[in-house]
PDB file of C-alpha atoms in Angstrom:
ATOM      1  CA  MET A 215     -69.803  90.786 150.686  1.00  0.00           C
ATOM      2  CA  ILE A 216     -68.211  94.123 149.219  1.00  0.00           C
ATOM      3  CA  LYS A 217     -66.440  95.405 152.129  1.00  0.00           C
ATOM      4  CA  TYR A 218     -65.108  91.813 152.010  1.00  0.00           C
ATOM      5  CA  LEU A 219     -64.031  92.647 148.827  1.00  0.00           C
ATOM      6  CA  ARG A 220     -62.418  95.498 149.745  1.00  0.00           C
ATOM      7  CA  LEU A 221     -60.461  94.199 152.319  1.00  0.00           C
ATOM      8  CA  THR A 222     -58.799  90.976 149.702  1.00  0.00           C
ATOM      9  CA  VAL A 223     -58.592  93.247 146.628  1.00  0.00           C
ATOM     10  CA  PRO A 224     -55.117  94.775 148.316  1.00  0.00           C
ATOM     11  CA  VAL A 225     -53.512  91.647 148.986  1.00  0.00           C
ATOM     12  CA  PHE A 226     -54.493  90.217 145.606  1.00  0.00           C
ATOM     13  CA  ALA A 227     -52.808  93.322 144.136  1.00  0.00           C
ATOM     14  CA  LEU A 228     -49.647  93.223 145.840  1.00  0.00           C
ATOM     15  CA  PHE A 229     -49.339  89.831 144.491  1.00  0.00           C
ATOM     16  CA  MET A 230     -50.084  90.471 141.119  1.00  0.00           C
ATOM     17  CA  ALA A 231     -47.555  93.592 141.183  1.00  0.00           C
ATOM     18  CA  SER A 232     -44.241  91.012 141.376  1.00  0.00           C
ATOM     19  CA  CYS A 233     -45.288  89.663 137.377  1.00  0.00           C
ATOM     20  CA  SER A 234     -44.259  91.474 134.546  1.00  0.00           C
ATOM     21  CA  SER A 235     -46.153  93.062 132.165  1.00  0.00           C
ATOM     22  CA  VAL A 236     -46.013  95.599 129.370  1.00  0.00           C
ATOM     23  CA  TYR A 237     -49.076  97.081 130.247  1.00  0.00           C
ATOM     24  CA  MET A 238     -49.418  99.530 133.610  1.00  0.00           C
ATOM     25  CA  PRO A 239     -53.264 100.556 133.836  1.00  0.00           C
ATOM     26  CA  ASN A 240     -54.012 104.003 135.220  1.00  0.00           C
ATOM     27  CA  VAL A 241     -56.143 105.231 138.111  1.00  0.00           C
ATOM     28  CA  PRO A 242     -59.764 105.061 136.133  1.00  0.00           C
ATOM     29  CA  ASN A 243     -61.960 107.934 136.623  1.00  0.00           C
ATOM     30  CA  THR A 244     -64.181 107.646 138.756  1.00  0.00           C
ATOM     31  CA  PRO A 245     -66.014 111.757 139.175  1.00  0.00           C
ATOM     32  CA  MET A 246     -69.183 111.037 141.545  1.00  0.00           C
ATOM     33  CA  LEU A 247     -70.949 114.007 138.877  1.00  0.00           C
ATOM     34  CA  SER A 248     -73.985 114.736 140.553  1.00  0.00           C
ATOM     35  CA  LYS A 249     -75.163 117.873 138.064  1.00  0.00           C
ATOM     36  CA  GLN A 250     -74.629 119.948 135.425  1.00  0.00           C
ATOM     37  CA  GLY A 251     -71.295 122.268 135.135  1.00  0.00           C
ATOM     38  CA  GLU A 252     -69.487 120.606 137.695  1.00  0.00           C
ATOM     39  CA  PHE A 253     -65.736 119.678 137.547  1.00  0.00           C
ATOM     40  CA  SER A 254     -64.217 117.043 139.494  1.00  0.00           C
ATOM     41  CA  GLY A 255     -60.213 116.818 139.286  1.00  0.00           C
ATOM     42  CA  GLY A 256     -57.601 114.154 141.113  1.00  0.00           C
ATOM     43  CA  GLY A 257     -53.988 113.476 141.276  1.00  0.00           C
ATOM     44  CA  HIS A 258     -52.789 109.921 142.448  1.00  0.00           C
ATOM     45  CA  ILE A 259     -49.543 108.269 142.953  1.00  0.00           C
ATOM     46  CA  SER A 260     -48.576 104.646 143.905  1.00  0.00           C
ATOM     47  CA  LEU A 261     -45.438 103.454 145.614  1.00  0.00           C
ATOM     48  CA  LYS A 262     -43.775 102.036 142.535  1.00  0.00           C
ATOM     49  CA  GLY A 263     -43.879 106.247 141.243  1.00  0.00           C
ATOM     50  CA  ASN A 264     -47.180 105.787 138.782  1.00  0.00           C
ATOM     51  CA  ALA A 265     -48.823 109.186 138.797  1.00  0.00           C
ATOM     52  CA  SER A 266     -52.568 109.860 137.218  1.00  0.00           C
ATOM     53  CA  ILE A 267     -54.505 112.768 136.674  1.00  0.00           C
ATOM     54  CA  ASN A 268     -57.920 113.081 136.259  1.00  0.00           C
ATOM     55  CA  GLY A 269     -60.732 115.263 135.187  1.00  0.00           C
ATOM     56  CA  ALA A 270     -64.539 115.396 134.267  1.00  0.00           C
ATOM     57  CA  TYR A 271     -67.014 117.713 133.882  1.00  0.00           C
ATOM     58  CA  ALA A 272     -71.142 117.439 133.522  1.00  0.00           C
ATOM     59  CA  VAL A 273     -72.011 119.208 129.901  1.00  0.00           C
ATOM     60  CA  SER A 274     -76.000 118.256 131.156  1.00  0.00           C
ATOM     61  CA  ASN A 275     -77.436 116.350 134.196  1.00  0.00           C
ATOM     62  CA  HIS A 276     -76.535 113.364 132.907  1.00  0.00           C
ATOM     63  CA  PHE A 277     -73.811 113.394 130.568  1.00  0.00           C
ATOM     64  CA  GLY A 278     -70.314 113.841 131.303  1.00  0.00           C
ATOM     65  CA  VAL A 279     -66.793 114.147 129.582  1.00  0.00           C
ATOM     66  CA  LEU A 280     -63.737 112.337 130.662  1.00  0.00           C
ATOM     67  CA  PHE A 281     -60.001 112.821 130.550  1.00  0.00           C
ATOM     68  CA  SER A 282     -57.135 110.550 132.208  1.00  0.00           C
ATOM     69  CA  ALA A 283     -53.581 110.227 132.457  1.00  0.00           C
ATOM     70  CA  SER A 284     -50.943 108.789 133.876  1.00  0.00           C
ATOM     71  CA  THR A 285     -46.984 108.245 134.311  1.00  0.00           C
ATOM     72  CA  MET A 286     -44.161 106.290 135.732  1.00  0.00           C
ATOM     73  CA  ASN A 287     -40.445 106.162 135.224  1.00  0.00           C
ATOM     74  CA  ASN A 288     -39.006 103.488 137.672  1.00  0.00           C
ATOM     75  CA  GLU A 289     -35.349 102.815 137.493  1.00  0.00           C
ATOM     76  CA  ARG A 290     -33.954 100.084 139.183  1.00  0.00           C
ATOM     77  CA  LYS A 291     -30.637  97.968 138.854  1.00  0.00           C
ATOM     78  CA  THR A 292     -32.118  95.004 137.266  1.00  0.00           C
ATOM     79  CA  LYS A 293     -35.105  96.865 135.965  1.00  0.00           C
ATOM     80  CA  ASP A 294     -36.212 100.005 134.192  1.00  0.00           C
ATOM     81  CA  PHE A 295     -40.036 100.901 133.596  1.00  0.00           C
ATOM     82  CA  GLY A 296     -41.348 103.490 131.607  1.00  0.00           C
ATOM     83  CA  HIS A 297     -44.801 104.316 130.588  1.00  0.00           C
ATOM     84  CA  LYS A 298     -47.469 107.007 129.612  1.00  0.00           C
ATOM     85  CA  LEU A 299     -50.599 106.850 129.056  1.00  0.00           C
ATOM     86  CA  VAL A 300     -53.791 108.853 127.873  1.00  0.00           C
ATOM     87  CA  GLU A 301     -57.553 108.609 127.626  1.00  0.00           C
ATOM     88  CA  ILE A 302     -60.281 110.343 126.454  1.00  0.00           C
ATOM     89  CA  GLY A 303     -64.302 109.762 126.944  1.00  0.00           C
ATOM     90  CA  GLY A 304     -67.771 110.053 128.180  1.00  0.00           C
ATOM     91  CA  GLY A 305     -70.636 108.704 129.655  1.00  0.00           C
ATOM     92  CA  TYR A 306     -74.254 108.773 131.697  1.00  0.00           C
ATOM     93  CA  PHE A 307     -74.635 109.763 135.181  1.00  0.00           C
ATOM     94  CA  ASP A 308     -77.893 110.047 137.517  1.00  0.00           C
ATOM     95  CA  THR A 309     -77.994 110.592 141.386  1.00  0.00           C
ATOM     96  CA  PHE A 310     -80.645 108.405 143.644  1.00  0.00           C
ATOM     97  CA  GLY A 311     -81.815 106.905 146.475  1.00  0.00           C
ATOM     98  CA  PRO A 312     -83.942 108.411 149.610  1.00  0.00           C
ATOM     99  CA  ASP A 313     -81.699 111.974 149.932  1.00  0.00           C
ATOM    100  CA  ASP A 314     -80.403 111.587 145.859  1.00  0.00           C
ATOM    101  CA  ASN A 315     -76.904 111.059 147.417  1.00  0.00           C
ATOM    102  CA  ARG A 316     -76.108 107.846 145.741  1.00  0.00           C
ATOM    103  CA  ILE A 317     -74.002 108.274 142.023  1.00  0.00           C
ATOM    104  CA  ILE A 318     -74.677 105.588 139.308  1.00  0.00           C
ATOM    105  CA  GLU A 319     -72.442 106.432 136.200  1.00  0.00           C
ATOM    106  CA  ILE A 320     -71.514 104.297 133.073  1.00  0.00           C
ATOM    107  CA  TYR A 321     -68.236 106.190 130.647  1.00  0.00           C
ATOM    108  CA  ALA A 322     -66.806 104.366 127.578  1.00  0.00           C
ATOM    109  CA  GLY A 323     -63.732 105.537 125.770  1.00  0.00           C
ATOM    110  CA  VAL A 324     -60.230 105.415 123.969  1.00  0.00           C
ATOM    111  CA  GLY A 325     -56.746 105.412 125.000  1.00  0.00           C
ATOM    112  CA  LYS A 326     -52.963 105.388 123.658  1.00  0.00           C
ATOM    113  CA  GLY A 327     -50.126 104.300 125.608  1.00  0.00           C
ATOM    114  CA  TRP A 328     -46.727 103.799 125.414  1.00  0.00           C
ATOM    115  CA  SER A 329     -44.130 101.482 127.340  1.00  0.00           C
ATOM    116  CA  ASP A 330     -40.333 100.881 127.668  1.00  0.00           C
ATOM    117  CA  ILE A 331     -39.165  98.203 129.475  1.00  0.00           C
ATOM    118  CA  THR A 332     -35.651  97.133 130.193  1.00  0.00           C
ATOM    119  CA  PHE A 333     -34.564  93.851 131.508  1.00  0.00           C
ATOM    120  CA  ARG A 334     -30.590  93.857 132.585  1.00  0.00           C
ATOM    121  CA  ASP A 335     -29.455  89.838 134.601  1.00  0.00           C
ATOM    122  CA  TYR A 336     -25.826  90.144 136.200  1.00  0.00           C
ATOM    123  CA  LYS A 337     -23.725  87.468 137.279  1.00  0.00           C
ATOM    124  CA  ASN A 338     -21.328  88.769 139.883  1.00  0.00           C
ATOM    125  CA  ASP A 339     -21.773  92.301 138.684  1.00  0.00           C
ATOM    126  CA  ILE A 340     -21.409  91.972 135.254  1.00  0.00           C
ATOM    127  CA  LEU A 341     -24.101  92.922 133.103  1.00  0.00           C
ATOM    128  CA  ILE A 342     -24.371  89.277 130.647  1.00  0.00           C
ATOM    129  CA  SER A 343     -27.879  90.140 129.369  1.00  0.00           C
ATOM    130  CA  ASN A 344     -29.587  92.932 128.392  1.00  0.00           C
ATOM    131  CA  GLU A 345     -33.286  93.436 126.996  1.00  0.00           C
ATOM    132  CA  VAL A 346     -35.080  96.213 125.827  1.00  0.00           C
ATOM    133  CA  GLN A 347     -38.949  96.252 124.981  1.00  0.00           C
ATOM    134  CA  GLU A 348     -41.116  98.648 123.117  1.00  0.00           C
ATOM    135  CA  VAL A 349     -44.771  98.936 122.884  1.00  0.00           C
ATOM    136  CA  ASP A 350     -47.393 101.414 121.431  1.00  0.00           C
ATOM    137  CA  PHE A 351     -50.515  99.946 122.332  1.00  0.00           C
ATOM    138  CA  ARG A 352     -54.308 101.447 121.718  1.00  0.00           C
ATOM    139  CA  LYS A 353     -56.995 101.117 124.188  1.00  0.00           C
ATOM    140  CA  ALA A 354     -60.992 100.939 124.635  1.00  0.00           C
ATOM    141  CA  PHE A 355     -62.512 100.834 127.842  1.00  0.00           C
ATOM    142  CA  LEU A 356     -66.177 100.455 129.362  1.00  0.00           C
ATOM    143  CA  GLN A 357     -66.776 101.075 133.565  1.00  0.00           C
ATOM    144  CA  VAL A 358     -69.851 101.309 135.489  1.00  0.00           C
ATOM    145  CA  ASN A 359     -68.856 103.490 138.335  1.00  0.00           C
ATOM    146  CA  TYR A 360     -71.491 103.513 141.710  1.00  0.00           C
ATOM    147  CA  SER A 361     -70.648 105.420 144.620  1.00  0.00           C
ATOM    148  CA  SER A 362     -72.570 107.066 147.639  1.00  0.00           C
ATOM    149  CA  LYS A 363     -72.180 110.535 148.900  1.00  0.00           C
ATOM    150  CA  LYS A 364     -73.670 109.105 152.610  1.00  0.00           C
ATOM    151  CA  LYS A 365     -71.052 109.545 154.509  1.00  0.00           C
ATOM    152  CA  ASN A 366     -69.541 107.631 157.598  1.00  0.00           C
ATOM    153  CA  ASN A 367     -67.635 109.924 160.063  1.00  0.00           C
ATOM    154  CA  LEU A 368     -63.338 109.364 160.804  1.00  0.00           C
ATOM    155  CA  ARG A 369     -62.788 110.727 164.448  1.00  0.00           C
ATOM    156  CA  LEU A 370     -59.305 111.557 164.304  1.00  0.00           C
ATOM    157  CA  PHE A 371     -57.473 114.351 166.958  1.00  0.00           C
ATOM    158  CA  GLY A 372     -60.635 115.359 168.207  1.00  0.00           C
ATOM    159  CA  THR A 373     -62.007 116.283 164.410  1.00  0.00           C
ATOM    160  CA  ASP A 374     -65.031 114.444 162.579  1.00  0.00           C
ATOM    161  CA  PHE A 375     -63.336 113.422 158.881  1.00  0.00           C
ATOM    162  CA  PRO A 376     -66.741 112.571 156.792  1.00  0.00           C
ATOM    163  CA  ILE A 377     -65.923 109.024 154.632  1.00  0.00           C
ATOM    164  CA  ASN A 378     -67.470 107.622 151.745  1.00  0.00           C
ATOM    165  CA  TYR A 379     -66.715 104.409 149.258  1.00  0.00           C
ATOM    166  CA  GLY A 380     -67.391 103.502 145.844  1.00  0.00           C
ATOM    167  CA  THR A 381     -66.554 101.054 143.162  1.00  0.00           C
ATOM    168  CA  ALA A 382     -65.916 101.345 139.536  1.00  0.00           C
ATOM    169  CA  LEU A 383     -66.246  97.284 137.113  1.00  0.00           C
ATOM    170  CA  ARG A 384     -64.121  98.291 134.518  1.00  0.00           C
ATOM    171  CA  ILE A 385     -63.812  96.325 130.884  1.00  0.00           C
ATOM    172  CA  SER A 386     -60.419  97.338 128.711  1.00  0.00           C
ATOM    173  CA  HIS A 387     -59.352  96.000 125.410  1.00  0.00           C
ATOM    174  CA  LEU A 388     -55.790  96.561 124.600  1.00  0.00           C
ATOM    175  CA  THR A 389     -54.050  95.977 121.056  1.00  0.00           C
ATOM    176  CA  MET A 390     -50.428  96.586 120.235  1.00  0.00           C
ATOM    177  CA  ASP A 391     -49.922  98.965 117.330  1.00  0.00           C
ATOM    178  CA  ARG A 392     -45.597  97.834 117.698  1.00  0.00           C
ATOM    179  CA  PHE A 393     -43.791  95.928 119.724  1.00  0.00           C
ATOM    180  CA  PHE A 394     -39.807  95.361 119.126  1.00  0.00           C
ATOM    181  CA  ILE A 395     -37.669  93.501 121.829  1.00  0.00           C
ATOM    182  CA  ASN A 396     -34.010  95.092 121.272  1.00  0.00           C
ATOM    183  CA  SER A 397     -34.975  96.610 118.028  1.00  0.00           C
ATOM    184  CA  VAL A 398     -36.494  93.691 116.319  1.00  0.00           C
ATOM    185  CA  VAL A 399     -40.205  93.649 115.131  1.00  0.00           C
ATOM    186  CA  GLN A 400     -42.444  91.291 117.792  1.00  0.00           C
ATOM    187  CA  PRO A 401     -45.447  89.161 116.490  1.00  0.00           C
ATOM    188  CA  LYS A 402     -48.133  92.237 118.325  1.00  0.00           C
ATOM    189  CA  GLU A 403     -50.927  90.809 120.959  1.00  0.00           C
ATOM    190  CA  ASP A 404     -53.881  91.914 122.554  1.00  0.00           C
ATOM    191  CA  ASN A 405     -55.837  91.462 125.926  1.00  0.00           C
ATOM    192  CA  ILE A 406     -59.374  92.048 127.732  1.00  0.00           C
ATOM    193  CA  PHE A 407     -58.500  92.879 130.970  1.00  0.00           C
ATOM    194  CA  PHE A 408     -61.710  92.949 133.980  1.00  0.00           C
ATOM    195  CA  GLU A 409     -60.735  95.722 136.328  1.00  0.00           C
ATOM    196  CA  PRO A 410     -62.542  95.850 139.468  1.00  0.00           C
ATOM    197  CA  ILE A 411     -61.844  99.058 141.730  1.00  0.00           C
ATOM    198  CA  PHE A 412     -62.602 100.030 145.034  1.00  0.00           C
ATOM    199  CA  PHE A 413     -61.921 103.510 146.473  1.00  0.00           C
ATOM    200  CA  THR A 414     -62.559 105.341 149.978  1.00  0.00           C
ATOM    201  CA  ARG A 415     -62.567 109.177 149.631  1.00  0.00           C
ATOM    202  CA  MET A 416     -61.973 111.542 153.222  1.00  0.00           C
ATOM    203  CA  ALA A 417     -63.351 114.561 153.032  1.00  0.00           C
ATOM    204  CA  LEU A 418     -60.832 117.301 154.044  1.00  0.00           C
ATOM    205  CA  SER A 419     -62.978 120.168 153.199  1.00  0.00           C
ATOM    206  CA  LYS A 420     -66.247 121.062 151.918  1.00  0.00           C
ATOM    207  CA  ASN A 421     -64.383 120.620 148.181  1.00  0.00           C
ATOM    208  CA  PHE A 422     -61.398 118.379 148.614  1.00  0.00           C
ATOM    209  CA  GLN A 423     -61.306 114.544 149.113  1.00  0.00           C
ATOM    210  CA  LEU A 424     -57.962 112.363 149.979  1.00  0.00           C
ATOM    211  CA  GLN A 425     -58.981 109.004 147.977  1.00  0.00           C
ATOM    212  CA  TYR A 426     -57.187 105.331 148.920  1.00  0.00           C
ATOM    213  CA  THR A 427     -57.789 103.284 145.884  1.00  0.00           C
ATOM    214  CA  THR A 428     -56.911  99.348 145.238  1.00  0.00           C
ATOM    215  CA  SER A 429     -57.354  97.108 142.704  1.00  0.00           C
ATOM    216  CA  SER A 430     -56.836  94.213 140.595  1.00  0.00           C
ATOM    217  CA  ASN A 431     -55.940  92.959 136.861  1.00  0.00           C
ATOM    218  CA  ILE A 432     -57.536  90.300 135.461  1.00  0.00           C
ATOM    219  CA  GLY A 433     -56.407  88.801 131.912  1.00  0.00           C
ATOM    220  CA  LEU A 434     -59.031  87.172 129.860  1.00  0.00           C
ATOM    221  CA  LYS A 435     -56.503  85.790 127.355  1.00  0.00           C
ATOM    222  CA  SER A 436     -53.428  84.090 127.585  1.00  0.00           C
ATOM    223  CA  ARG A 437     -50.454  86.463 126.743  1.00  0.00           C
ATOM    224  CA  LYS A 438     -46.785  86.349 127.212  1.00  0.00           C
ATOM    225  CA  TYR A 439     -46.475  90.148 127.142  1.00  0.00           C
ATOM    226  CA  MET A 440     -49.768  91.795 127.405  1.00  0.00           C
ATOM    227  CA  SER A 441     -50.384  89.952 130.447  1.00  0.00           C
ATOM    228  CA  ALA A 442     -52.248  91.293 133.744  1.00  0.00           C
ATOM    229  CA  GLY A 443     -49.139  91.911 135.360  1.00  0.00           C
ATOM    230  CA  ASN A 444     -49.972  95.436 137.182  1.00  0.00           C
ATOM    231  CA  SER A 445     -52.303  96.660 139.492  1.00  0.00           C
ATOM    232  CA  ILE A 446     -53.611  99.890 141.157  1.00  0.00           C
ATOM    233  CA  PHE A 447     -52.691 100.542 144.866  1.00  0.00           C
ATOM    234  CA  THR A 448     -52.538 104.632 145.066  1.00  0.00           C
ATOM    235  CA  ILE A 449     -53.239 107.666 147.205  1.00  0.00           C
ATOM    236  CA  GLY A 450     -54.700 110.715 146.177  1.00  0.00           C
ATOM    237  CA  LEU A 451     -56.462 114.517 145.968  1.00  0.00           C
ATOM    238  CA  ILE A 452     -59.788 114.679 145.407  1.00  0.00           C
ATOM    239  CA  VAL A 453     -61.933 118.095 144.423  1.00  0.00           C
ATOM    240  CA  ASN A 454     -65.074 118.472 143.505  1.00  0.00           C
ATOM    241  CA  VAL A 455     -67.262 122.138 142.318  1.00  0.00           C
ATOM    242  CA  GLY A 456     -70.570 122.390 141.743  1.00  0.00           C
ATOM    243  CA  GLY A 457     -71.871 119.460 142.374  1.00  0.00           C
ATOM    244  CA  LYS A 458     -75.001 118.562 144.812  1.00  0.00           C
TER     245      LYS A 458
END
């Protein structure tokens, strides 16, 4: 079932990316912490130029703290999309399994985001309309990560690269603090998003891994602007230091 979802989510994500929304998700923090003193960090980039960074530290053998941030400034003829998002959080992690190489993580946190979107309509290359959307929002999230450090090997150019997989299920509640269209105050919206995330990691060395992340973004409320119009499709580099 998990393998089927890994195949279908990228297709669904590309479909959802064609929609429009004031909310651009970041890459969730999936640090795979395993013991006290471990640090995990990462950087990710999408085809649209949405860049995310993650950091996590295990302050004890079962409690970790998180930090995430993302930004994007995508400019096109008919649409500009700029956003910034920061998150902090913390929670519980544990290892289990026959070789103690499976990891369960439960994290909760809060965040703050800003989006600026400009829509332009042309007729015969003449600008006939221009709409600027500006929104600030706050965010609360709860997520459960399951991952395995059990490795399968991918052989490339005569070299074996260990591969492992993980899944994160996230619920996010977003509420607008302010919303303007062409400098005119608009009614504020909120929404609850269910965001299933799947990632694959390929070990480049003992501490560095290449990560491919996909997700969908499902809005549980019907909203015009705070809708589920964007999803995650990124490549990133992960570093884990001090773990089992």
